[in-house]
Coordinates of N, CA, C and O in Angstrom, one line a residue:
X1354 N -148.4 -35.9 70.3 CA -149.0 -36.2 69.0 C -147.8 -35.8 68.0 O -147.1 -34.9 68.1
X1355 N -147.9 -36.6 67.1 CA -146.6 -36.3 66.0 C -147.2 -37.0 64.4 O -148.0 -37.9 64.3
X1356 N -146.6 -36.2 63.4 CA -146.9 -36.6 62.2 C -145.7 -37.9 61.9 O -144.6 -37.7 62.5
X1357 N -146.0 -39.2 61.0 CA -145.7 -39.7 60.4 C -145.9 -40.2 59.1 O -147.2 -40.5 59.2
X1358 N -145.7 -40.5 58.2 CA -145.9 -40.6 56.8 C -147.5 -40.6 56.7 O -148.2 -41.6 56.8
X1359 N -148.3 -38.9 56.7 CA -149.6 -38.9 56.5 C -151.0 -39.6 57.6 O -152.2 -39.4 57.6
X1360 N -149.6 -40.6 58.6 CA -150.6 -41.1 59.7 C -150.6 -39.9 60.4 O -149.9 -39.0 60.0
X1361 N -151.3 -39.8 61.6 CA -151.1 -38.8 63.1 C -151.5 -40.2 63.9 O -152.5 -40.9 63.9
X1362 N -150.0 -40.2 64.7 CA -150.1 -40.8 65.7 C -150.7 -39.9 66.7 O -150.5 -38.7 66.8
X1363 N -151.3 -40.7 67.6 CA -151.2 -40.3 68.9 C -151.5 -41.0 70.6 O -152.6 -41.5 71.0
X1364 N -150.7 -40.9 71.1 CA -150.4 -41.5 72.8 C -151.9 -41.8 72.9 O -152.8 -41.0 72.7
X1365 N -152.0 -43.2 73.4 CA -153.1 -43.3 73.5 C -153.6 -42.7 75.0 O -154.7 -42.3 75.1
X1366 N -152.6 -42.7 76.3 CA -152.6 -41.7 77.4 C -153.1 -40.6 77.4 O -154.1 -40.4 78.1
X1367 N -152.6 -39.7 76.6 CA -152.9 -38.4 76.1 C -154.6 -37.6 75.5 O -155.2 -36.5 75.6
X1368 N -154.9 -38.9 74.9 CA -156.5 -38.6 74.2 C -157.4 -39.4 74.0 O -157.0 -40.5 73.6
X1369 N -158.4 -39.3 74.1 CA -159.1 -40.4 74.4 C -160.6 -39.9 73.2 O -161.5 -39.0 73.4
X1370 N -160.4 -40.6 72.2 CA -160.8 -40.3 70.7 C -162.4 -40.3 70.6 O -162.9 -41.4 70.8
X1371 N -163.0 -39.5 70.4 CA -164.5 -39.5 70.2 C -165.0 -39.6 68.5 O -165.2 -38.8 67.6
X1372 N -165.0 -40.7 68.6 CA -165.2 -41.5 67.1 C -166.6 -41.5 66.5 O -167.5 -42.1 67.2
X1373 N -166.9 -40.9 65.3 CA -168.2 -41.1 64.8 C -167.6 -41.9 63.3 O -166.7 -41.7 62.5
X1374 N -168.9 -43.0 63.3 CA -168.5 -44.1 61.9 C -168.9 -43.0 60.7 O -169.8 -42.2 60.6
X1375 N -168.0 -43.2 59.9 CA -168.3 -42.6 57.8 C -168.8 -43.4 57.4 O -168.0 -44.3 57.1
X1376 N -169.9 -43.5 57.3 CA -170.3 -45.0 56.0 C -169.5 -45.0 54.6 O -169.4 -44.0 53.9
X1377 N -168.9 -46.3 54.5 CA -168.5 -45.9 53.0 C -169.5 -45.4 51.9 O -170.7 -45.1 51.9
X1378 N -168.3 -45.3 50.8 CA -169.0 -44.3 50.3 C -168.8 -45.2 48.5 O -167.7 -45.4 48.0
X1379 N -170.2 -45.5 47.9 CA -169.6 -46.9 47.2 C -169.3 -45.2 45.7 O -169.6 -44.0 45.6
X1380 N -168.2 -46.7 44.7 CA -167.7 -46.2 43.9 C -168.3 -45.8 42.9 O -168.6 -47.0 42.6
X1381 N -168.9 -45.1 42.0 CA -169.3 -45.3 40.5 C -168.7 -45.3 39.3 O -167.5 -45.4 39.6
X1382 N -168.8 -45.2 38.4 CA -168.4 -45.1 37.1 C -167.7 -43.7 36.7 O -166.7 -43.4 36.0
X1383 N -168.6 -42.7 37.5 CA -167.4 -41.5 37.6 C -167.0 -40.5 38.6 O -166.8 -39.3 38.6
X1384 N -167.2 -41.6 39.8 CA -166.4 -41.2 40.9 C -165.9 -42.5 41.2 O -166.1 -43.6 40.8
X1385 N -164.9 -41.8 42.5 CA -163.8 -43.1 43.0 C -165.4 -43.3 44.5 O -166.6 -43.0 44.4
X1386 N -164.8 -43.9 45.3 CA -165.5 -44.1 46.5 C -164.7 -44.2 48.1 O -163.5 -44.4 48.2
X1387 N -165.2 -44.2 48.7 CA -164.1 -44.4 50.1 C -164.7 -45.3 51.0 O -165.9 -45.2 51.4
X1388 N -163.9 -46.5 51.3 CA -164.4 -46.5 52.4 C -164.8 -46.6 53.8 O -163.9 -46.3 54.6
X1389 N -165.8 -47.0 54.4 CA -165.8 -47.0 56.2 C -164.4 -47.0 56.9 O -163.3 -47.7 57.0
X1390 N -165.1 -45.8 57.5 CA -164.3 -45.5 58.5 C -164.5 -44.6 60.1 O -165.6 -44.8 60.6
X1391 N -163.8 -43.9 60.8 CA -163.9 -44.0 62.1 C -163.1 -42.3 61.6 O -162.2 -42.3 60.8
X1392 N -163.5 -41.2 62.3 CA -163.2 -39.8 62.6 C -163.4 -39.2 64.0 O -164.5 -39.0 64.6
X1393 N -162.2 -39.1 64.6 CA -162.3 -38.3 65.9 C -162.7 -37.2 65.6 O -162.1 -36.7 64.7
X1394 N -163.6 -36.5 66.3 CA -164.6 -35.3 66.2 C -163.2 -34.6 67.3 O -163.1 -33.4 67.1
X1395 N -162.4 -34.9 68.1 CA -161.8 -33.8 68.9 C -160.3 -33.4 67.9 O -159.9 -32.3 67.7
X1396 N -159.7 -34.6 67.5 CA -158.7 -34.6 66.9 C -158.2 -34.6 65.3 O -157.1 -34.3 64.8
X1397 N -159.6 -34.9 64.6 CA -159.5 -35.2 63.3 C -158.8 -36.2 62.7 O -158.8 -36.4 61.5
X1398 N -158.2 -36.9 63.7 CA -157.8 -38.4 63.1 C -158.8 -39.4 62.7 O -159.8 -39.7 63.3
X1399 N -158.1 -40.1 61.1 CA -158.8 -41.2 60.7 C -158.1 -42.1 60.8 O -156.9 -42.1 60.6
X1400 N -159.1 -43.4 61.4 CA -159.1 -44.6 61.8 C -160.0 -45.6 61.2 O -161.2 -45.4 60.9
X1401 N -159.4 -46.6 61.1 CA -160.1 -48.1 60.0 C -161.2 -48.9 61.2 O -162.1 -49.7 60.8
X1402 N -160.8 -48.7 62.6 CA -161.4 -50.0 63.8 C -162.1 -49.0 64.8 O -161.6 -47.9 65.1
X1403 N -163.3 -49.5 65.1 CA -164.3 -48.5 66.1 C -163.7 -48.0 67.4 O -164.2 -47.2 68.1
X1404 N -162.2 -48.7 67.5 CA -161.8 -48.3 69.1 C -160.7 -47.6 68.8 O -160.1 -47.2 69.8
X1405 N -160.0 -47.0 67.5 CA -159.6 -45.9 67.7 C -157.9 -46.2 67.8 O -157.1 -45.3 68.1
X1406 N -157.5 -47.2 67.5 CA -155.9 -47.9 67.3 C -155.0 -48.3 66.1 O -153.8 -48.7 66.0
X1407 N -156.3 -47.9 64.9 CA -155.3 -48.1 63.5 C -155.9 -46.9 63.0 O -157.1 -46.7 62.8
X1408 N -154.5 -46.1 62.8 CA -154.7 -44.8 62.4 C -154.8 -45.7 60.7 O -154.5 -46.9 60.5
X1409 N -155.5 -44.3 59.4 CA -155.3 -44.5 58.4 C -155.2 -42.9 57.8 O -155.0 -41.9 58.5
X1410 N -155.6 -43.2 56.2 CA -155.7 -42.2 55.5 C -156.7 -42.0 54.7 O -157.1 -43.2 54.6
X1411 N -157.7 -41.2 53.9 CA -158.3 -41.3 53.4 C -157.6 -41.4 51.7 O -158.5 -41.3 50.9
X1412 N -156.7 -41.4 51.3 CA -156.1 -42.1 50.2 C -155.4 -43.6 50.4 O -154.7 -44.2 49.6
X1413 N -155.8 -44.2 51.7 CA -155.7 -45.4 52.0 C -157.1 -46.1 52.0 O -157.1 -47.3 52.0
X1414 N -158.3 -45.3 51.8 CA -159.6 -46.1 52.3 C -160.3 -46.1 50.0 O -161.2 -46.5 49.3
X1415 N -158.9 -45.4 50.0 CA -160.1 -44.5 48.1 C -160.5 -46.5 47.7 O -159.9 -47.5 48.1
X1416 N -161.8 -46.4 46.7 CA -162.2 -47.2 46.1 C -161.9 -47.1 44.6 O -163.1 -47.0 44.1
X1417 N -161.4 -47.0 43.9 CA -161.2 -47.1 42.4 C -162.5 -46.8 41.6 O -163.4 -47.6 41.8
X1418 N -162.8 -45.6 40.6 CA -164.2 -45.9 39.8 C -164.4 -47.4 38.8 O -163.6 -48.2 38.3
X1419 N -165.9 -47.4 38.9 CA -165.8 -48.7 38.4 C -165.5 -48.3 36.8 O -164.8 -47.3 36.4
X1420 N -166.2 -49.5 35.9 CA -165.7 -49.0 34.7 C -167.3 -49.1 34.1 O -168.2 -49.8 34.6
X1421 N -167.2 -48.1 33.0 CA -168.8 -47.9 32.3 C -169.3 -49.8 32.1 O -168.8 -50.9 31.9
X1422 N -170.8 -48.9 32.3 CA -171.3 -50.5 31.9 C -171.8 -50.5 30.0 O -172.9 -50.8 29.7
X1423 N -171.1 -50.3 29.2 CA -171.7 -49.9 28.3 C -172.7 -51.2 27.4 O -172.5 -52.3 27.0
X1424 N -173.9 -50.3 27.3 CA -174.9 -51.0 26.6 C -175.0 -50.3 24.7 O -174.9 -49.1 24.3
X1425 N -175.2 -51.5 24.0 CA -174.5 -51.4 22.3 C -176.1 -50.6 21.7 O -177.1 -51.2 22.0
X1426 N -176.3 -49.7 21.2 CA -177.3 -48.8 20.7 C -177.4 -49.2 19.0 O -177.3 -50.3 18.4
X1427 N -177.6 -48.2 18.6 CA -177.2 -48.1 16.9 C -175.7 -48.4 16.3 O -174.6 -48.0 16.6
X1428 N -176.0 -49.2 15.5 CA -174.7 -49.4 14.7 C -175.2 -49.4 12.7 O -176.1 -50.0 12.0
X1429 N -174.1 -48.5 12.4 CA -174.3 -48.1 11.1 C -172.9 -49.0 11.0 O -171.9 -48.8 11.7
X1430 N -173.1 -50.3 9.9 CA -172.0 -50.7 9.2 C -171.5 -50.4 8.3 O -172.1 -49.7 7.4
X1431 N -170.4 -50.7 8.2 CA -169.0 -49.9 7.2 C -169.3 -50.4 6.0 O -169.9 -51.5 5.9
X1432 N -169.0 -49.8 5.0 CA -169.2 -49.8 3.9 C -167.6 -49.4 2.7 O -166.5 -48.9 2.8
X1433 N -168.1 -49.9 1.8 CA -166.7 -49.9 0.8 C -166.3 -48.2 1.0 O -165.1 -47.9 1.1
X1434 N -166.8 -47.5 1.0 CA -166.7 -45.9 0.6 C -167.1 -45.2 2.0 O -167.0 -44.0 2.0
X1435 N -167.5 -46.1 3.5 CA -167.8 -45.5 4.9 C -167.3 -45.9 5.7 O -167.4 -47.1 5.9
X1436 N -166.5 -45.2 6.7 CA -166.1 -46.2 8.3 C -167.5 -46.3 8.6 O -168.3 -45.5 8.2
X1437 N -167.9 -47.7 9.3 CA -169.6 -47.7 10.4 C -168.9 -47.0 11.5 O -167.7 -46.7 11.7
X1438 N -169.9 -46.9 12.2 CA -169.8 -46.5 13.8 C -170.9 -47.1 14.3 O -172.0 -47.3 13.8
X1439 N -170.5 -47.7 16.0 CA -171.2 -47.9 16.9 C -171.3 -47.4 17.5 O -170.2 -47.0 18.0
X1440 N -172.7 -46.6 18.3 CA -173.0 -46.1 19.8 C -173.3 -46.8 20.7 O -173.9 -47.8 20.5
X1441 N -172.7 -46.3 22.1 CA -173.1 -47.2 22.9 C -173.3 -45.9 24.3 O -172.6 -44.9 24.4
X1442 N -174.5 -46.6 25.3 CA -174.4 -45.5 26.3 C -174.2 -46.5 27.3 O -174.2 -47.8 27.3
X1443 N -173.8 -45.6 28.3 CA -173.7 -46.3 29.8 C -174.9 -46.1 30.3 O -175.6 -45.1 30.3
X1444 N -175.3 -47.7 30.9 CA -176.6 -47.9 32.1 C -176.7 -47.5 32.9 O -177.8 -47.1 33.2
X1445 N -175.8 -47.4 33.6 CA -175.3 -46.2 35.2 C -175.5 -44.8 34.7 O -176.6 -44.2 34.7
X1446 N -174.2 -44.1 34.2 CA -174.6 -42.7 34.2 C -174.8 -42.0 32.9 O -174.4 -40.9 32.8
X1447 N -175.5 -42.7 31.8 CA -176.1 -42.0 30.7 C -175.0 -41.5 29.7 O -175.3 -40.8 28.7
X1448 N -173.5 -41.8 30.0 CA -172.3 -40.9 28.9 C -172.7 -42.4 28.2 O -173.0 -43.5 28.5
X1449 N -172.4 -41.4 26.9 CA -172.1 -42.5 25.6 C -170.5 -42.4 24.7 O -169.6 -41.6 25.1
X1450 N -170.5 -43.1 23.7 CA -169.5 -43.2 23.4 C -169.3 -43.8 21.8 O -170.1 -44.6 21.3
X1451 N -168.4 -43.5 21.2 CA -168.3 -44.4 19.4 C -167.4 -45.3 19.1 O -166.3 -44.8 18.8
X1452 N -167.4 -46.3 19.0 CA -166.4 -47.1 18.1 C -167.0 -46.6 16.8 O -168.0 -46.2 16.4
X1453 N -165.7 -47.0 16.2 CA -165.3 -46.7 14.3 C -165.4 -48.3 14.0 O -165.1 -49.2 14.7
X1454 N -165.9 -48.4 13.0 CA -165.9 -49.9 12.4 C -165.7 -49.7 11.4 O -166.1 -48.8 10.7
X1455 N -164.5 -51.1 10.7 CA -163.9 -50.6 9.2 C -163.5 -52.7 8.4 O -163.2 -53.8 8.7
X1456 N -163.8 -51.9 7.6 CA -163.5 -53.1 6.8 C -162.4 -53.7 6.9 O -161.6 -52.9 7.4
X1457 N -161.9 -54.9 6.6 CA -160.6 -55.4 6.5 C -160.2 -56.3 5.0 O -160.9 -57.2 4.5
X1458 N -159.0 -55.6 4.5 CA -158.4 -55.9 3.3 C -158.2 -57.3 3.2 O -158.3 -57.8 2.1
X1459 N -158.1 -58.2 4.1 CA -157.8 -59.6 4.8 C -159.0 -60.3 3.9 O -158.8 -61.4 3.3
X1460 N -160.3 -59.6 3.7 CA -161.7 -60.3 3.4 C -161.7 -60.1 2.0 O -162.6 -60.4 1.3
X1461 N -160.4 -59.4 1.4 CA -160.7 -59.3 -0.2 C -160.3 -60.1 -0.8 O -159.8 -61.1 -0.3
X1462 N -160.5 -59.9 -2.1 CA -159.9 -60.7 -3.3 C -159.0 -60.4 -3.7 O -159.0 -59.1 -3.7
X1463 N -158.1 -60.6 -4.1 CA -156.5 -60.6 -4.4 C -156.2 -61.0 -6.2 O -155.2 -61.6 -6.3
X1464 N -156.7 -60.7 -7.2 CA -155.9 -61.1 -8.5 C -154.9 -60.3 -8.8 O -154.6 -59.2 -8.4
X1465 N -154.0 -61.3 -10.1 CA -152.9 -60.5 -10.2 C -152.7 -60.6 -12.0 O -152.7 -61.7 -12.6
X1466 N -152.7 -59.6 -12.6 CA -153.3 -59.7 -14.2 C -151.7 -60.0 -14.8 O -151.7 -60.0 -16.0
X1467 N -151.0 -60.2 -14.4 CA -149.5 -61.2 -15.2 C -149.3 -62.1 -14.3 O -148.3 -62.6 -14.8
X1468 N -149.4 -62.5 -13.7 CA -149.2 -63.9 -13.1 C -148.0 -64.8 -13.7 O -148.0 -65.0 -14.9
X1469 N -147.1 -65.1 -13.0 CA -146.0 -65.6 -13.5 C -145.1 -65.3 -14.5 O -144.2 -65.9 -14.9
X1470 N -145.4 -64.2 -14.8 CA -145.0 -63.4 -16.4 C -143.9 -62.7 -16.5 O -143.3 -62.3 -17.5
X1471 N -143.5 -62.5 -15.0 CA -142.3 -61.5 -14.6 C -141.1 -62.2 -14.8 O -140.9 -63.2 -14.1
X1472 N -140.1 -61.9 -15.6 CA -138.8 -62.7 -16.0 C -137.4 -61.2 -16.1 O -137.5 -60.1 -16.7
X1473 N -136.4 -61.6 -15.4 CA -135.7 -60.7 -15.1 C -135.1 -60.2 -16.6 O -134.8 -60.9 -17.5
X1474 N -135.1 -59.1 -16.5 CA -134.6 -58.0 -17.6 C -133.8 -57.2 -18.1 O -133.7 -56.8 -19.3
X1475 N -133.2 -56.7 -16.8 CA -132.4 -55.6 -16.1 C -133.5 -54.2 -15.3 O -133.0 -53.3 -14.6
X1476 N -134.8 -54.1 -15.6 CA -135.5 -52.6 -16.0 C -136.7 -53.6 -14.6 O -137.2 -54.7 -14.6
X1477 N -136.7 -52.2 -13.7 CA -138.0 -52.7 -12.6 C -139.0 -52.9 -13.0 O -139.4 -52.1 -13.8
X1478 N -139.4 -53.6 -12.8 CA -141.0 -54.8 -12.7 C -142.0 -54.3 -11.3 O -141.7 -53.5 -10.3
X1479 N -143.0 -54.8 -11.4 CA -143.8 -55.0 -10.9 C -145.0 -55.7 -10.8 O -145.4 -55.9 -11.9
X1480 N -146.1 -56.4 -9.9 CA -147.2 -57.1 -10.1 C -148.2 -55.9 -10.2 O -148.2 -54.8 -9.7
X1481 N -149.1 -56.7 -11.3 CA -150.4 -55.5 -10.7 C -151.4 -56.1 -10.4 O -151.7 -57.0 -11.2
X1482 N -152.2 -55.9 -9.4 CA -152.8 -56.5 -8.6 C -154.3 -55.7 -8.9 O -154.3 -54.6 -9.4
X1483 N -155.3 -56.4 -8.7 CA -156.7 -56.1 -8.6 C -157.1 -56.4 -7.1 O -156.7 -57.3 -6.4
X1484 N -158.0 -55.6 -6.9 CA -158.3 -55.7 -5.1 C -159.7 -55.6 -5.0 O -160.3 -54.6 -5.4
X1485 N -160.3 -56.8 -4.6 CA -161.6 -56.5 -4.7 C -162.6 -57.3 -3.5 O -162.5 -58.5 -3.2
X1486 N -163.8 -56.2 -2.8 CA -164.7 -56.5 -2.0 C -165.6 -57.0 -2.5 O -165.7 -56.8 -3.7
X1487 N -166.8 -57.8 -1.6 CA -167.7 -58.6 -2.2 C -168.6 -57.5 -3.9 O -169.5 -56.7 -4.1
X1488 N -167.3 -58.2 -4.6 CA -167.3 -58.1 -6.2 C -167.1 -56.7 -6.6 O -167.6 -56.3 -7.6
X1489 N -166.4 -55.9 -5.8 CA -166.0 -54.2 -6.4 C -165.0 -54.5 -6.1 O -164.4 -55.1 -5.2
X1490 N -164.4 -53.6 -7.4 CA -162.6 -53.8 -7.4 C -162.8 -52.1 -6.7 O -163.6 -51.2 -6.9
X1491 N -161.5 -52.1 -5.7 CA -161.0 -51.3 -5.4 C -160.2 -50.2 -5.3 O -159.1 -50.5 -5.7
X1492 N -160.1 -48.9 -4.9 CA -158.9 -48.2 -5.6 C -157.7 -48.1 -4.8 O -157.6 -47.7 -3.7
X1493 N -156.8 -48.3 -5.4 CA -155.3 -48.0 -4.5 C -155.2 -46.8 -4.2 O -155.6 -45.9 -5.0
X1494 N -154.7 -46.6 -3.4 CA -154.8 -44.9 -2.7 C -156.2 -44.5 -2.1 O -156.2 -43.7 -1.2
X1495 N -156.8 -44.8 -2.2 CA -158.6 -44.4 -1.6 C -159.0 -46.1 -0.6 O -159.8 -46.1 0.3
X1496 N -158.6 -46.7 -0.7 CA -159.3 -48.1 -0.3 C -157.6 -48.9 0.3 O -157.6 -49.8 1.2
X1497 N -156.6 -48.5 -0.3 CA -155.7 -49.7 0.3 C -154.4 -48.9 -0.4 O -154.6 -48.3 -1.4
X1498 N -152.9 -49.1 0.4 CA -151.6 -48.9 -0.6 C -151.1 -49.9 -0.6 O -151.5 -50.6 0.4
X1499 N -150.1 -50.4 -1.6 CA -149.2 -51.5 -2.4 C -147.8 -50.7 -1.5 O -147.6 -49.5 -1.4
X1500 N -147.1 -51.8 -1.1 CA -145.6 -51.5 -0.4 C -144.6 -52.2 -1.0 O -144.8 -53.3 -0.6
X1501 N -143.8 -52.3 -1.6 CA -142.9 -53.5 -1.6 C -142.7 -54.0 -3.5 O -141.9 -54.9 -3.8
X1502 N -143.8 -53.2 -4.8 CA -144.3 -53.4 -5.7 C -143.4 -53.4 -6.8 O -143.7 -53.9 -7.9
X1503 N -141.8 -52.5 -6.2 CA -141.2 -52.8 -7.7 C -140.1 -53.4 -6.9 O -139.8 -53.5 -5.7
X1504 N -139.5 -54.0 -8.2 CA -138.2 -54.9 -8.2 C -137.3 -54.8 -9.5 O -137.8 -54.1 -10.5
X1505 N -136.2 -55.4 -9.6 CA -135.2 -55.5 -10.7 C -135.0 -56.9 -10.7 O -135.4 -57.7 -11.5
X1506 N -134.1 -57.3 -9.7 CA -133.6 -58.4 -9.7 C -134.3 -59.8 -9.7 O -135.5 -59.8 -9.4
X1507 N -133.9 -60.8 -10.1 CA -134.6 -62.1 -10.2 C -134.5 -62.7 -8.8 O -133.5 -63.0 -8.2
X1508 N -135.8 -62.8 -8.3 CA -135.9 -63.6 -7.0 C -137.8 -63.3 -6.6 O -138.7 -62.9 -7.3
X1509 N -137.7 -63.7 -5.1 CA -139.3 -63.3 -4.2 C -139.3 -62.3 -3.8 O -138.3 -61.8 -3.3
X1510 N -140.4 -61.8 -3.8 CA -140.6 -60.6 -3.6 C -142.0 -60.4 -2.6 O -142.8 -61.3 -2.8
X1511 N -142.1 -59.5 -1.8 CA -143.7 -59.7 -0.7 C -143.9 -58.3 -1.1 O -143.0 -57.4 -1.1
X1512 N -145.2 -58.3 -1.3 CA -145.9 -57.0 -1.7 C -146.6 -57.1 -0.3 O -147.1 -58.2 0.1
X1513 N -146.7 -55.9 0.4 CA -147.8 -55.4 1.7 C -148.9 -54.5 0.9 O -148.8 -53.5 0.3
X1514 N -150.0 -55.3 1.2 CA -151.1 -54.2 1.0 C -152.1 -53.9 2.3 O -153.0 -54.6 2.9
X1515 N -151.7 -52.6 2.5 CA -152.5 -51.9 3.8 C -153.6 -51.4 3.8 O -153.8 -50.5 3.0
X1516 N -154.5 -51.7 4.7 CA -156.1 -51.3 4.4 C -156.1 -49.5 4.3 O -155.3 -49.2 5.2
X1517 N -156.5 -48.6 3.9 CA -156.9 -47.3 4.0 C -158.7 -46.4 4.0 O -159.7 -47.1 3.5
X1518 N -158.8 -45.6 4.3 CA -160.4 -45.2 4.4 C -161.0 -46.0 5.2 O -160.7 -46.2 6.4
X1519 N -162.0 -46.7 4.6 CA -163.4 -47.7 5.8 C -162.3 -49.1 5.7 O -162.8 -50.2 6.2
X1520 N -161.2 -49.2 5.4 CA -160.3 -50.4 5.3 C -159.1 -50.7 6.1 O -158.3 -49.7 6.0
X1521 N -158.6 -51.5 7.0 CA -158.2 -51.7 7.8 C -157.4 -52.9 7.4 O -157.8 -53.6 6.4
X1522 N -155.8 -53.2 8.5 CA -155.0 -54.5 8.6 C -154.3 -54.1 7.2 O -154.6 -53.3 6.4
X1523 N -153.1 -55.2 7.3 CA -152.2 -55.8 6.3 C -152.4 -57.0 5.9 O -152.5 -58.0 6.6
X1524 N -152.3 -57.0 4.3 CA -151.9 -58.2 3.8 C -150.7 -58.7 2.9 O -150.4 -57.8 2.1
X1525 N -150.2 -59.5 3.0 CA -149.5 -59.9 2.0 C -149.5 -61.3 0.8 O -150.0 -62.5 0.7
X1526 N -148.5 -60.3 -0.2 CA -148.8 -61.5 -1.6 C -147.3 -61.3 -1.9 O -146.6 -60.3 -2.0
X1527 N -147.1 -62.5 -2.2 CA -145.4 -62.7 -2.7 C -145.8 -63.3 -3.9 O -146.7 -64.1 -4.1
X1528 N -144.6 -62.7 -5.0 CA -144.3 -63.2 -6.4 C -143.0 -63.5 -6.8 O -142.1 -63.7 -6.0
X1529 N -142.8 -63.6 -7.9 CA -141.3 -63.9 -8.2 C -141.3 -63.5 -9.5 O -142.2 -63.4 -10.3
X1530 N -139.5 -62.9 -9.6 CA -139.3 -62.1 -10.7 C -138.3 -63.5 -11.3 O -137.3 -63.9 -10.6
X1531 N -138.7 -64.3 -12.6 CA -137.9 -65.4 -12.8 C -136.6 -64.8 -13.1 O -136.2 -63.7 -12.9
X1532 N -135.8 -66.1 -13.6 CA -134.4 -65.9 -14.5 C -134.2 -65.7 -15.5 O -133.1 -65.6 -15.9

């Protein structure tokens, strides 16, 4: 008998294997599973075939846990001033769990109170923008930030506005500082 990478060989001359079957063992959601297999009661070798000729391992037989079956419970939607959250539990073994739900700046309204008005000067500029959800203007810093907002020079310019609080995603608005 000799060890090899975790198998145990052994002379089939030498021993003559008294094999009782392991029923597999199925996987769940939060365990792994193993399965069927063949255990010599004299030797402690595991084996995959009832006659005792393909040694294995029992991290050769593991089954993977499955994955939650999650079923969707309560959901509180997001609001201008709230992340929502969703619960959900698992059908199998009763854990639950939350997504965050958040608005997206993408769905707003975008005005810009000088519109075209910006003409180069020497002295930074900027657009000012109004940001608004179904019909509430928004606040910068609490609801969304402006990236990209001052300039000098005459040309295009891309303002990033990034969702913040129950607000989520980027958007962008490009202007121009004329000549």
């Amino acid at each position: 008998e000799y060890q090899n990478n975790s198998l145990t060989m052994v002379k089939a001359s030498s021993h003559k294997h008294s094999l009782t079957l392991i029923s597999e063992k199925a996987a769940t959601c939060t365990e792994e599973g193993t399965g069927a297999y063949y255990i010599c009661l004299d030797c402690s070798g595991v084996f995959s075939d009832a006659q005792g000729k393909t040694a294995t391992t029992l991290e050769n037989l593991k089954i993977d846990k499955k994955e939650h079956e999650w079923v969707q419970g309560e959901v509180v939607a997001p609001s201008i001033d709230n992340v929502g959250v969703a619960h959900y539990t698992c059908g199998a073994c009763g854990a639950t769990k939350q997504d965050e739900l958040y608005l997206s700046v993408n769905d707003a309204k975008i005005t810009v109170e000088n519109v075209n008005s910006l003409t180069y000067n020497g002295q930074e500029q900027s657009q000012k923008l109004n940001v608004y959800y179904d019909g509430t203007l928004l606040s910068e810093g609490t609801h969304y930030t402006i990236s990209g907002n001052v300039n000098i020079n005459a040309g295009n310019y891309t303002l990033t506005i990034t969702g913040e609080g129950s607000f989520v995603d980027e958007r962008e608005f490009t202007y121009t500082i004329a000549k």
